[in-house]
Amino acid sequence: MEISQGAPQDGRPGIDQASATGEATEQHAMPGFEAVARLAAGALHVPLVALLLTDGSAFWHTPPGQPDAVPVDAALLAACRAAMRRGSAEVLLDAREDARFLPSGADPAHAAVAFFACEPVFGLDGQQLGALFVVDRRPRLALSASDLAALRDAAALAGTGAALRCYLNRIDPSTRLPHRNAFFADLHAQLSNGTDTAWLLAIEAAPVTRFHAFVRAMGHAYADALMRAVAERVQACMPGMQLYQVATTRLAVLLPGSHEAPTPAQLDALVAALREPVDCLGVPLTLQPGVGLLKVEARELRGGDPLRRVMNASSAAQGTASGWAVYDHSQDERHRQEFFLVTELAAALSERAELELHYQPRVDLASGHCLTLEALARWRHPTLGTVSPDVFVPLAEQAGLMRSLTDWVLDHGLAQLAEWLRAGLDLRLSLNVSSIDLDIMLEKRLATVAQRHGVPMARLELEFTESSAIQHSQLTHDVLGTLRKAGVGIAIDDFGIGYSNLDALRRMPATSLKIDQSLVRGIDTRPHDAAIVRSMVALGHDLGFRVVMEGVENADVMAAVRDMGCDEVQGYHIARPMPAGAIAPWLREYAARDPTLAGTSC
Ligand code: C2E
Ligand code: CA
Ligand code: CA
């Protein structure tokens, strides 16, 4: 306990000073507490003002010459602590009968605490740092609005002081570990003291989204206790090492100057300790730790960002079998590039000038007609050039942009189809849809766009990859069923490279199977592939699907797939994907081709 000027004398009965102070002797006093306490005492006419912080410190103030001093005893301290932990404001106008302040059997007429009010204290980031209390021997009949406002103002000022104290003490208020600024200061000091290199460890307790879920479910106090438990485990595994709290879910260790790199066995032991379930405030929890390791050289300090790099390594290590990883420069570059692309893609989706749809014809082998076009997204970045959908579609999925990308594709694709239909072209449009879009709203989304552009639903087909269509069985089944009822065709894309459950496939309300191009491309040269594709065609027909071959690149493959009895073909041999404006001329040119040369007619 730090006793401020004018506070009751030391050695009050029952106060455990050590537990109240923690490391208070090495710490800065509470900046501004005296002034805040004087203001609160004067405004509310109380003989005792207290400030308790979540790090265990307590500050007490009694105005000088106070005849009616309230004794600071263990019961009052415990009551203040409990009120602080509750984290809400509390006003007890008459506390004389409240058991929290009354020793058992004591006469309420002699109660030392008759008026008690508590106001939580928050830091600049909104995190609770403690609580401010005003206490009196005399009860109150009422508290005026200006009294309450004075108490709240005093608590707000105390919060600023408490935040400043953490900063001056270089400690994180929740774990009481030195924080990020201290980490950088110590790292610079170590590397400018003649040591050329330093080893850093970053320890990530759990993925940030999971950690936020803990906070939402259990509150900040639980999350703070969790990080303290993690810090204790790290300290037990690495005795004597300096630990820092560098982000909400992350700790860092700066190994002392001459220290060698930790061995793989030490890192394995650290990860194993962190993977043991943590019993935090009585709630057991298993973390998903990641430990990153980085060697920093003195010359890298200037422009470099060692903390960012070592934290990248710890994030990459999460979810891997070993749980730890050494910083990898090329992986870091990849992440930076991906981040750059995601922000650029978000901008492209809102401005919509860089995105475009290309269309690739699909030809019906029986009639020789081009009946369907597949819409394929294209992104022309002003400096990076053309970015492949194989790159930006997975990024959009990870970054939560997939719905806007699909909305953009549906809107543009259907607007274009409407134009072709008005021009008298008898076409259907096939659109790629991600597993993220596969929910109960999909049919409504599509119907709204179709209605806006006046396109019949029967002119549309949606392509889902084999893995996304088969993955979430019942829901998928219902969503696809609704689309089918609305007349929309359903194609199972990239078929043959996933692990289809044949029973699920049999029940799938799909209309076509698109056999993956990696299998189709080799059928003219690889008998094994040809045998697989032949049996897939038979399977598709047995299950009542039309079978479409993708990746038909030459006349030999074309002849082979025709021989296998497949229904439709798509590939560079027929046409590459092309801008919308090229479709009508291509259709005219294709119809004029010599059917015997083209193998089909349109
Ligand atoms: P996919 O749906 O399997 O599309 C077929 C891909 O194969 C296209 O690549 C197409 O240009 C290419 N292709 C067509 N014929 C041939 C051929 O004969 N030989 C070879 N080697 N390739 C051929 P693209 O346009 O780069 O698209 C790649 C993937 O990106 C697509 O694979 C699809 O999964 C995804 N994608 C493209 N546009 C969209 C979109 O709007 N939404 C979603 N969700 N995914 C899209
Ligand atoms: Ca496709
Ligand atoms: Ca495909």
XYZ file of C-alpha atoms and ligand atoms in Angstrom:
650
model
C 0.000 0.000 0.000
C 1.274 3.423 -0.787
C 0.138 5.816 1.874
C -0.223 9.241 0.417
C 0.448 12.440 2.241
C -2.085 13.032 4.995
C -3.218 9.429 4.990
C -3.940 7.471 8.140
C -0.863 6.233 9.953
C 0.901 3.065 8.906
C 0.202 -0.222 10.553
C -3.567 -0.121 10.557
C -4.897 -3.403 11.924
C -5.197 -6.288 9.484
C -3.817 -4.664 6.321
C -1.415 -6.847 4.474
C 0.885 -4.170 3.178
C 3.009 -6.468 1.055
C 0.061 -7.819 -0.891
C -1.285 -4.344 -1.390
C 1.898 -2.846 -2.705
C 3.447 -5.525 -4.889
C 6.548 -3.843 -6.279
C 5.405 -0.427 -5.176
C 8.735 0.587 -3.715
C 10.347 0.451 -7.173
C 7.444 2.102 -8.855
C 6.492 5.650 -9.488
C 3.918 7.054 -7.079
C 0.506 7.739 -8.455
C 0.824 10.956 -10.495
C -1.807 13.477 -9.510
C -3.479 11.324 -6.881
C -3.139 13.943 -4.141
C -4.832 16.612 -6.230
C -7.604 14.271 -7.397
C -8.225 13.043 -3.841
C -8.329 16.600 -2.453
C -10.873 17.587 -5.099
C -13.059 14.544 -4.400
C -12.806 14.966 -0.609
C -13.707 18.653 -0.852
C -16.579 18.180 -3.307
C -18.181 15.256 -1.471
C -17.185 16.287 2.088
C -15.635 12.938 2.957
C -12.735 12.139 5.277
C -11.379 9.276 3.156
C -10.669 8.891 -0.563
C -9.068 5.729 -1.927
C -7.777 4.608 -5.290
C -7.231 0.898 -5.910
C -5.590 -0.329 -9.102
C -5.992 -3.709 -10.745
C -2.234 -4.268 -10.414
C -2.735 -4.499 -6.618
C -1.610 -0.985 -5.629
C -3.747 1.055 -3.254
C -3.566 4.789 -2.462
C -5.382 6.406 0.463
C -6.003 10.026 1.280
C -7.365 11.647 4.431
C -7.427 15.448 4.521
C -5.090 16.815 7.220
C -6.620 17.625 10.622
C -9.566 15.334 9.955
C -11.236 14.592 13.313
C -13.500 11.847 11.918
C -10.935 9.690 10.079
C -12.283 6.398 8.771
C -10.030 3.504 9.802
C -8.576 1.654 6.814
C -8.939 -1.954 7.870
C -8.864 -5.302 6.112
C -12.679 -5.383 5.770
C -12.719 -2.019 3.982
C -9.819 -3.008 1.745
C -11.562 -6.299 0.834
C -14.846 -4.489 0.150
C -13.065 -1.960 -2.074
C -11.284 -4.733 -3.974
C -14.563 -6.619 -4.544
C -16.276 -3.428 -5.752
C -13.365 -2.704 -8.104
C -13.578 -6.207 -9.580
C -17.292 -5.766 -10.230
C -16.286 -2.827 -12.377
C -19.483 -0.797 -11.988
C -20.321 2.398 -10.131
C -21.917 1.929 -6.723
C -23.411 4.392 -4.208
C -24.416 3.255 -0.728
C -26.012 6.243 1.015
C -26.346 4.315 4.261
C -23.862 1.464 4.544
C -24.187 0.947 8.311
C -26.050 -2.346 7.977
C -23.895 -3.646 5.104
C -22.126 -6.805 6.267
C -19.122 -6.071 4.022
C -18.015 -3.200 6.274
C -19.228 -4.493 9.607
C -17.160 -6.956 11.616
C -19.426 -9.891 12.560
C -21.462 -9.213 15.705
C -20.602 -5.504 15.675
C -23.278 -2.948 16.450
C -24.334 -0.987 13.321
C -24.543 2.090 15.569
C -20.723 2.006 15.762
C -20.108 1.260 12.097
C -17.022 3.073 10.809
C -18.326 3.069 7.235
C -21.710 4.689 6.819
C -21.387 6.187 3.345
C -19.556 4.419 0.525
C -19.338 5.205 -3.169
C -17.240 3.634 -5.895
C -16.540 4.791 -9.444
C -14.521 2.587 -11.838
C -11.334 4.082 -13.277
C -10.486 3.524 -16.921
C -7.283 4.002 -18.875
C -7.062 5.936 -22.117
C -7.933 2.817 -24.144
C -11.112 2.165 -22.146
C -9.615 -0.712 -20.186
C -10.459 -0.711 -16.475
C -7.380 0.130 -14.408
C -8.991 0.338 -10.974
C -11.628 2.211 -8.971
C -11.933 5.391 -6.908
C -13.735 5.320 -3.545
C -15.143 7.945 -1.206
C -16.003 6.862 2.339
C -17.513 8.623 5.368
C -18.559 7.778 8.920
C -21.804 9.693 8.362
C -24.574 8.346 6.114
C -26.098 10.522 3.393
C -29.738 11.169 2.628
C -29.079 11.797 -1.047
C -26.280 12.522 -3.460
C -26.812 15.484 -5.754
C -26.170 15.364 -9.491
C -23.173 17.643 -8.979
C -21.765 15.288 -6.270
C -22.050 12.382 -8.708
C -20.504 14.429 -11.496
C -17.607 15.392 -9.189
C -16.998 11.728 -8.359
C -17.025 10.755 -12.039
C -14.679 13.624 -12.943
C -12.291 12.633 -10.158
C -12.316 9.020 -11.418
C -11.603 10.208 -14.968
C -8.626 12.239 -13.747
C -7.418 9.292 -11.687
C -7.575 7.158 -14.884
C -5.285 9.575 -16.697
C -2.873 9.459 -13.752
C -2.990 5.654 -13.616
C -2.261 5.407 -17.350
C 0.657 7.815 -16.931
C 1.958 5.773 -14.017
C 1.945 2.584 -16.166
C 3.823 4.460 -18.836
C 6.396 5.821 -16.369
C 6.800 2.423 -14.786
C 7.041 0.861 -18.248
C 4.545 -1.790 -17.226
C 1.465 -3.206 -18.835
C -1.379 -2.520 -16.393
C -2.972 -5.966 -16.681
C -0.045 -8.392 -16.594
C 2.347 -5.999 -14.793
C 5.011 -6.934 -17.314
C 7.122 -4.289 -19.023
C 5.337 -3.219 -22.182
C 6.284 -2.639 -25.798
C 8.099 0.666 -25.282
C 10.234 -0.963 -22.591
C 10.972 -3.838 -24.967
C 12.276 -1.482 -27.658
C 14.245 0.577 -25.148
C 15.895 -2.558 -23.716
C 16.590 -4.012 -27.149
C 18.265 -0.805 -28.280
C 20.235 -0.620 -25.033
C 21.410 -4.229 -25.398
C 22.450 -3.806 -29.024
C 24.271 -0.545 -28.419
C 26.249 -2.037 -25.535
C 28.749 -3.808 -27.742
C 26.587 -6.876 -28.492
C 26.086 -7.323 -32.236
C 23.140 -9.664 -32.177
C 20.245 -10.519 -29.939
C 17.762 -13.376 -29.964
C 14.097 -12.545 -29.611
C 11.175 -14.801 -28.877
C 7.533 -13.894 -29.462
C 4.870 -15.951 -27.758
C 1.319 -15.786 -29.025
C -1.219 -17.206 -26.584
C -4.102 -17.796 -28.972
C -5.336 -16.503 -32.334
C -6.642 -12.972 -31.869
C -10.191 -13.856 -32.953
C -10.269 -16.670 -30.390
C -8.902 -14.377 -27.728
C -11.595 -11.814 -28.488
C -14.155 -14.591 -28.138
C -12.755 -15.303 -24.620
C -13.101 -11.608 -23.791
C -16.662 -11.461 -25.124
C -17.666 -14.555 -23.175
C -15.730 -14.030 -19.940
C -14.779 -10.356 -19.723
C -11.502 -8.470 -19.629
C -10.592 -9.665 -16.142
C -10.542 -13.232 -17.436
C -8.406 -12.305 -20.445
C -5.950 -10.450 -18.178
C -5.749 -13.415 -15.805
C -5.176 -15.673 -18.801
C -2.236 -13.613 -20.026
C -0.787 -13.611 -16.493
C -1.055 -17.415 -16.443
C 0.692 -17.612 -19.819
C 3.450 -15.286 -18.566
C 3.961 -17.481 -15.487
C 4.366 -20.559 -17.664
C 6.916 -18.835 -19.886
C 8.811 -17.617 -16.813
C 8.839 -21.148 -15.363
C 10.291 -22.516 -18.644
C 12.829 -19.706 -19.060
C 13.878 -18.677 -15.569
C 15.606 -15.332 -15.282
C 14.605 -14.146 -18.762
C 13.002 -10.733 -19.188
C 9.443 -10.946 -20.446
C 7.458 -8.118 -22.083
C 3.795 -7.728 -22.902
C 3.992 -6.468 -26.480
C 0.370 -6.848 -27.616
C -2.903 -8.010 -26.098
C -2.269 -11.668 -26.828
C 1.514 -11.594 -27.204
C 4.567 -11.698 -25.000
C 8.170 -11.252 -26.066
C 11.411 -12.402 -24.523
C 14.725 -10.653 -25.099
C 17.512 -13.129 -24.419
C 20.441 -11.558 -22.567
C 23.450 -10.308 -24.534
C 25.691 -13.354 -24.757
C 22.850 -15.859 -24.908
C 22.889 -18.558 -27.573
C 19.742 -19.336 -29.579
C 17.290 -21.505 -27.668
C 17.621 -25.148 -28.725
C 14.784 -26.994 -30.497
C 14.355 -29.081 -27.326
C 13.875 -25.906 -25.238
C 11.348 -24.550 -27.722
C 9.506 -27.896 -27.785
C 9.354 -27.818 -23.980
C 8.016 -24.247 -23.983
C 5.292 -25.106 -26.514
C 4.399 -28.278 -24.581
C 4.026 -26.242 -21.368
C 1.828 -23.677 -23.114
C -0.337 -26.393 -24.643
C -1.244 -27.777 -21.217
C -4.789 -26.634 -20.342
C -4.826 -23.441 -18.256
C -7.164 -23.267 -15.287
C -8.011 -19.588 -15.367
C -10.357 -18.254 -12.642
C -11.761 -21.766 -12.373
C -12.480 -22.103 -16.100
C -10.174 -24.560 -17.897
C -9.026 -23.552 -21.329
C -6.690 -24.948 -23.956
C -4.678 -22.330 -25.786
C -3.290 -22.473 -29.284
C 0.186 -21.084 -28.720
C 2.701 -20.048 -31.352
C 6.335 -19.291 -30.580
C 8.500 -17.307 -33.006
C 12.270 -16.926 -32.946
C 14.328 -14.173 -34.570
C 17.973 -13.157 -34.552
C 18.343 -9.369 -34.733
C 21.547 -7.674 -35.737
C 22.483 -4.244 -34.421
C 22.562 -2.793 -37.963
C 18.974 -3.970 -38.603
C 17.548 -1.872 -35.813
C 17.447 1.349 -37.736
C 14.910 0.706 -40.456
C 13.918 -2.795 -39.426
C 11.014 -3.863 -37.348
C 12.152 -6.805 -35.240
C 8.941 -7.096 -33.275
C 6.766 -7.266 -36.372
C 9.047 -9.913 -37.843
C 9.235 -12.131 -34.780
C 5.466 -11.821 -34.329
C 5.003 -12.990 -37.901
C 7.005 -16.068 -37.021
C 4.863 -16.738 -33.930
C 1.654 -16.353 -35.937
C 2.959 -18.688 -38.617
C 3.829 -21.227 -35.921
C 0.301 -21.297 -34.519
C -1.554 -24.338 -35.702
C 1.599 -26.095 -36.914
C 2.581 -29.425 -35.390
C 5.689 -28.080 -33.632
C 4.065 -24.807 -32.515
C 7.304 -22.840 -33.003
C 9.043 -21.346 -36.018
C 12.159 -19.399 -36.867
C 11.476 -16.165 -38.771
C 11.377 -16.814 -42.510
C 12.074 -13.827 -44.739
C 10.365 -15.185 -47.862
C 7.213 -16.075 -45.939
C 7.211 -12.580 -44.451
C 7.454 -11.052 -47.933
C 4.563 -13.242 -49.059
C 2.426 -12.018 -46.155
C 3.238 -8.402 -46.915
C 2.390 -8.916 -50.559
C -0.886 -10.636 -49.641
C -1.783 -7.831 -47.277
C -1.050 -5.295 -49.984
C -3.189 -7.249 -52.458
C -6.103 -7.553 -50.037
C -6.218 -3.808 -49.414
C -5.924 -3.181 -53.152
C -8.676 -5.713 -53.876
C -10.964 -4.036 -51.333
C -10.354 -0.734 -53.126
C -10.902 -2.353 -56.539
C -14.217 -3.757 -55.298
C -15.417 -0.403 -54.092
C -14.248 1.543 -57.158
C -14.918 -1.314 -59.561
C -12.840 0.077 -62.394
C -10.090 -2.573 -62.385
C -12.316 -5.653 -62.370
C -13.674 -7.219 -65.506
C -15.401 -10.421 -66.574
C -14.166 -12.632 -69.360
C -16.326 -15.323 -70.898
C -15.318 -18.775 -72.088
C -17.623 -20.732 -74.418
C -18.805 -24.250 -73.609
C -19.865 -26.363 -76.572
C -22.533 -29.073 -76.659
C -21.102 -32.082 -78.477
C -24.430 -33.522 -79.656
C -25.611 -30.374 -81.440
C -22.250 -28.697 -81.925
C -23.740 -25.485 -80.525
C -22.267 -23.130 -78.018
C -25.006 -23.065 -75.403
C -23.255 -21.739 -72.343
C -20.582 -19.213 -71.432
C -18.610 -19.375 -68.194
C -17.958 -15.982 -66.559
C -14.400 -15.676 -65.191
C -13.258 -12.724 -63.105
C -10.226 -10.677 -64.152
C -8.359 -8.051 -62.122
C -6.110 -5.586 -63.883
C -4.075 -3.821 -61.236
C -2.557 -0.493 -62.380
C 0.982 -1.384 -61.224
C 0.957 -5.164 -60.682
C -0.678 -5.935 -64.033
C -3.094 -8.854 -64.339
C -3.612 -10.716 -61.077
C -4.870 -14.276 -61.549
C -8.171 -15.320 -59.926
C -6.243 -18.288 -58.526
C -4.483 -15.645 -56.378
C -7.196 -13.106 -55.622
C -10.199 -15.417 -55.121
C -8.589 -17.274 -52.149
C -7.447 -13.900 -50.761
C -10.970 -12.522 -51.037
C -12.216 -15.613 -49.194
C -9.721 -15.141 -46.352
C -10.241 -11.395 -46.094
C -14.043 -11.479 -45.959
C -14.376 -9.878 -49.405
C -15.900 -12.873 -51.162
C -19.492 -11.739 -50.864
C -18.799 -8.393 -52.451
C -16.761 -10.076 -55.186
C -19.597 -12.516 -55.924
C -22.147 -9.679 -55.862
C -20.027 -7.806 -58.364
C -19.714 -10.906 -60.610
C -23.456 -11.642 -60.462
C -24.381 -8.064 -61.238
C -21.982 -7.650 -64.167
C -22.474 -11.137 -65.552
C -26.256 -10.877 -65.563
C -26.217 -7.357 -67.013
C -24.104 -8.709 -69.887
C -26.289 -11.765 -70.368
C -29.350 -9.520 -70.543
C -27.630 -7.551 -73.310
C -26.854 -10.712 -75.299
C -30.409 -11.989 -74.876
C -31.762 -8.658 -76.116
C -29.436 -9.001 -79.115
C -31.088 -12.343 -79.875
C -28.298 -14.665 -78.779
C -29.584 -17.895 -77.294
C -27.141 -18.291 -74.386
C -26.913 -19.450 -70.781
C -24.421 -18.101 -68.289
C -22.440 -20.129 -65.818
C -21.031 -18.326 -62.762
C -18.446 -19.470 -60.213
C -19.559 -19.265 -56.606
C -17.418 -19.779 -53.536
C -18.312 -22.026 -50.599
C -18.635 -18.817 -48.547
C -21.638 -17.840 -50.694
C -23.293 -21.170 -50.081
C -25.929 -20.139 -47.585
C -29.669 -19.878 -47.393
C -29.648 -16.319 -48.822
C -27.977 -17.323 -52.090
C -31.146 -18.010 -54.062
C -32.607 -14.663 -52.946
C -29.405 -12.816 -53.860
C -29.409 -14.360 -57.310
C -33.148 -13.873 -57.854
C -32.871 -10.172 -56.961
C -30.105 -9.591 -59.494
C -31.872 -11.692 -62.146
C -35.038 -9.666 -61.669
C -33.133 -6.384 -61.821
C -31.688 -7.329 -65.218
C -34.759 -9.194 -66.484
C -32.919 -12.489 -66.898
C -34.837 -15.785 -66.434
C -33.308 -17.951 -63.684
C -33.336 -20.907 -66.099
C -30.654 -19.090 -68.131
C -28.237 -19.376 -65.211
C -25.969 -22.025 -63.812
C -23.847 -21.810 -60.650
C -20.546 -23.676 -60.368
C -19.389 -24.906 -56.984
C -16.155 -26.738 -56.493
C -16.484 -30.383 -55.605
C -15.083 -29.794 -52.120
C -17.395 -26.891 -51.255
C -20.495 -28.589 -52.630
C -19.975 -31.878 -50.833
C -18.465 -30.455 -47.610
C -21.429 -29.110 -45.627
C -23.987 -31.720 -46.541
C -27.491 -30.878 -45.292
C -27.314 -27.082 -45.568
C -25.692 -27.342 -49.003
C -28.296 -29.809 -50.063
C -31.099 -27.427 -49.036
C -29.483 -24.371 -50.655
C -28.831 -26.198 -53.913
C -32.335 -27.691 -53.817
C -33.866 -24.194 -53.572
C -31.790 -23.004 -56.508
C -32.796 -26.017 -58.576
C -36.480 -25.370 -57.857
C -35.983 -21.830 -59.142
C -34.684 -23.342 -62.402
C -30.971 -22.557 -61.854
C -28.519 -25.188 -63.102
C -25.923 -26.514 -60.647
C -22.497 -27.656 -61.796
C -19.998 -29.455 -59.605
C -16.696 -27.899 -60.647
C -13.182 -29.369 -60.559
C -14.655 -32.838 -60.153
C -12.217 -35.699 -59.664
C -9.550 -34.048 -57.548
C -11.422 -33.963 -54.236
C -12.534 -36.853 -52.090
C -16.137 -37.233 -53.029
C -18.408 -39.212 -50.892
C -20.369 -41.052 -53.557
C -23.478 -41.182 -51.444
C -23.385 -37.386 -50.960
C -22.781 -36.980 -54.682
C -25.745 -39.200 -55.533
C -28.042 -37.042 -53.385
C -26.645 -33.745 -54.666
C -29.314 -31.786 -56.598
C -26.757 -30.943 -59.307
C -27.251 -30.874 -63.063
C -23.684 -31.225 -64.371
C -20.292 -32.567 -63.403
C -17.304 -30.604 -64.697
C -14.347 -32.946 -64.771
C -11.200 -31.184 -63.658
C -8.846 -30.058 -66.398
C -5.817 -31.632 -64.723
C -7.339 -35.054 -65.478
C -8.644 -34.127 -68.928
C -5.460 -32.553 -70.288
C -3.517 -35.813 -70.241
C -6.052 -38.253 -71.625
C -4.488 -38.338 -75.078
C -1.089 -39.358 -73.661
C -1.776 -40.997 -70.274
C -3.895 -44.167 -70.540
C -4.327 -44.202 -66.778
C -5.954 -40.718 -66.796
C -8.084 -41.745 -69.735
C -9.365 -44.767 -67.795
C -10.234 -42.604 -64.781
C -12.019 -39.998 -66.886
C -13.934 -42.682 -68.793
C -15.244 -44.146 -65.531
C -16.130 -40.657 -64.279
C -18.202 -40.020 -67.391
C -20.031 -43.299 -66.807
C -20.551 -42.456 -63.130
C -21.839 -38.960 -63.959
C -24.325 -40.349 -66.478
C -25.450 -43.088 -64.077
C -26.201 -40.400 -61.491
C -28.176 -38.403 -64.068
C -25.702 -35.516 -64.583
C -24.508 -33.943 -67.782
C -20.754 -34.357 -68.038
C -18.607 -31.380 -69.047
C -14.878 -31.644 -69.829
C -12.683 -28.669 -68.971
C -9.196 -28.059 -70.305
C -9.669 -29.473 -73.795
C -6.525 -28.067 -75.339
C -6.073 -29.946 -78.589
C -7.848 -31.971 -81.258
C -6.646 -35.308 -79.842
C -8.195 -34.636 -76.443
C -11.297 -33.387 -78.219
C -11.570 -36.641 -80.152
C -10.960 -38.707 -77.011
C -13.642 -36.972 -74.936
C -16.134 -37.200 -77.783
C -15.373 -40.901 -77.919
C -16.036 -41.215 -74.182
C -19.543 -39.866 -74.662
C -19.162 -36.660 -72.673
C -21.836 -34.001 -73.209
C -20.042 -30.665 -73.327
C -16.493 -29.401 -73.792
C -14.637 -26.273 -72.763
C -11.006 -25.382 -73.307
C -8.393 -23.543 -75.315
C -9.031 -25.804 -78.317
C -12.485 -24.270 -78.636
C -11.787 -20.800 -77.254
C -9.900 -18.996 -74.545
C -11.824 -16.801 -72.104
C -12.416 -13.444 -73.844
C -13.848 -9.997 -73.085
C -17.598 -9.601 -73.553
C -17.148 -7.612 -76.756
C -15.358 -10.522 -78.434
C -18.147 -13.042 -77.842
C -20.574 -12.132 -80.656
C -17.811 -12.050 -83.332
C -16.445 -15.345 -82.001
C -19.897 -16.983 -82.189
C -20.254 -15.815 -85.819
C -16.781 -17.038 -86.707
C -17.361 -20.361 -84.925
C -20.638 -20.955 -86.769
C -18.871 -20.295 -90.049
C -16.070 -22.792 -89.328
C -15.980 -25.915 -91.398
C -17.783 -28.372 -89.084
C -15.503 -31.189 -90.126
C -12.403 -29.186 -89.099
C -13.897 -27.793 -85.926
C -15.472 -31.086 -85.065
C -18.593 -29.160 -84.074
C -20.798 -26.496 -85.461
C -22.692 -23.664 -83.845
P -12.315 -22.753 -62.898
O -13.692 -22.431 -62.445
O -11.946 -24.186 -62.941
O -12.131 -22.044 -64.276
C -11.453 -22.605 -65.342
C -10.082 -22.075 -65.419
O -9.354 -22.785 -66.401
C -10.042 -20.629 -65.880
O -8.910 -20.050 -65.279
C -9.829 -20.766 -67.375
O -9.237 -19.617 -67.944
C -8.889 -21.927 -67.410
N -8.972 -22.692 -68.675
C -10.029 -22.846 -69.475
N -9.734 -23.667 -70.512
C -8.454 -24.064 -70.333
C -7.546 -24.935 -71.070
O -7.892 -25.516 -72.085
N -6.311 -25.101 -70.561
C -5.913 -24.495 -69.433
N -4.673 -24.690 -69.008
N -6.727 -23.660 -68.703
C -7.984 -23.456 -69.145
P -8.999 -18.678 -64.577
O -9.886 -17.755 -65.335
O -7.595 -18.264 -64.303
O -9.731 -18.994 -63.233
C -9.142 -19.782 -62.261
C -10.099 -20.119 -61.180
O -10.466 -18.984 -60.422
C -11.404 -20.673 -61.700
O -11.243 -22.023 -61.976
C -12.323 -20.424 -60.559
O -12.207 -21.433 -59.597
C -11.773 -19.146 -59.988
N -12.603 -18.026 -60.438
C -12.517 -17.300 -61.573
N -13.465 -16.352 -61.602
C -14.192 -16.508 -60.458
C -15.327 -15.843 -59.898
O -15.896 -14.921 -60.461
N -15.787 -16.298 -58.692
C -15.206 -17.354 -58.055
N -15.722 -17.771 -56.877
N -14.149 -18.000 -58.550
C -13.648 -17.579 -59.738
Ca -15.594 -22.958 -63.013
Ca -12.855 -26.036 -63.026
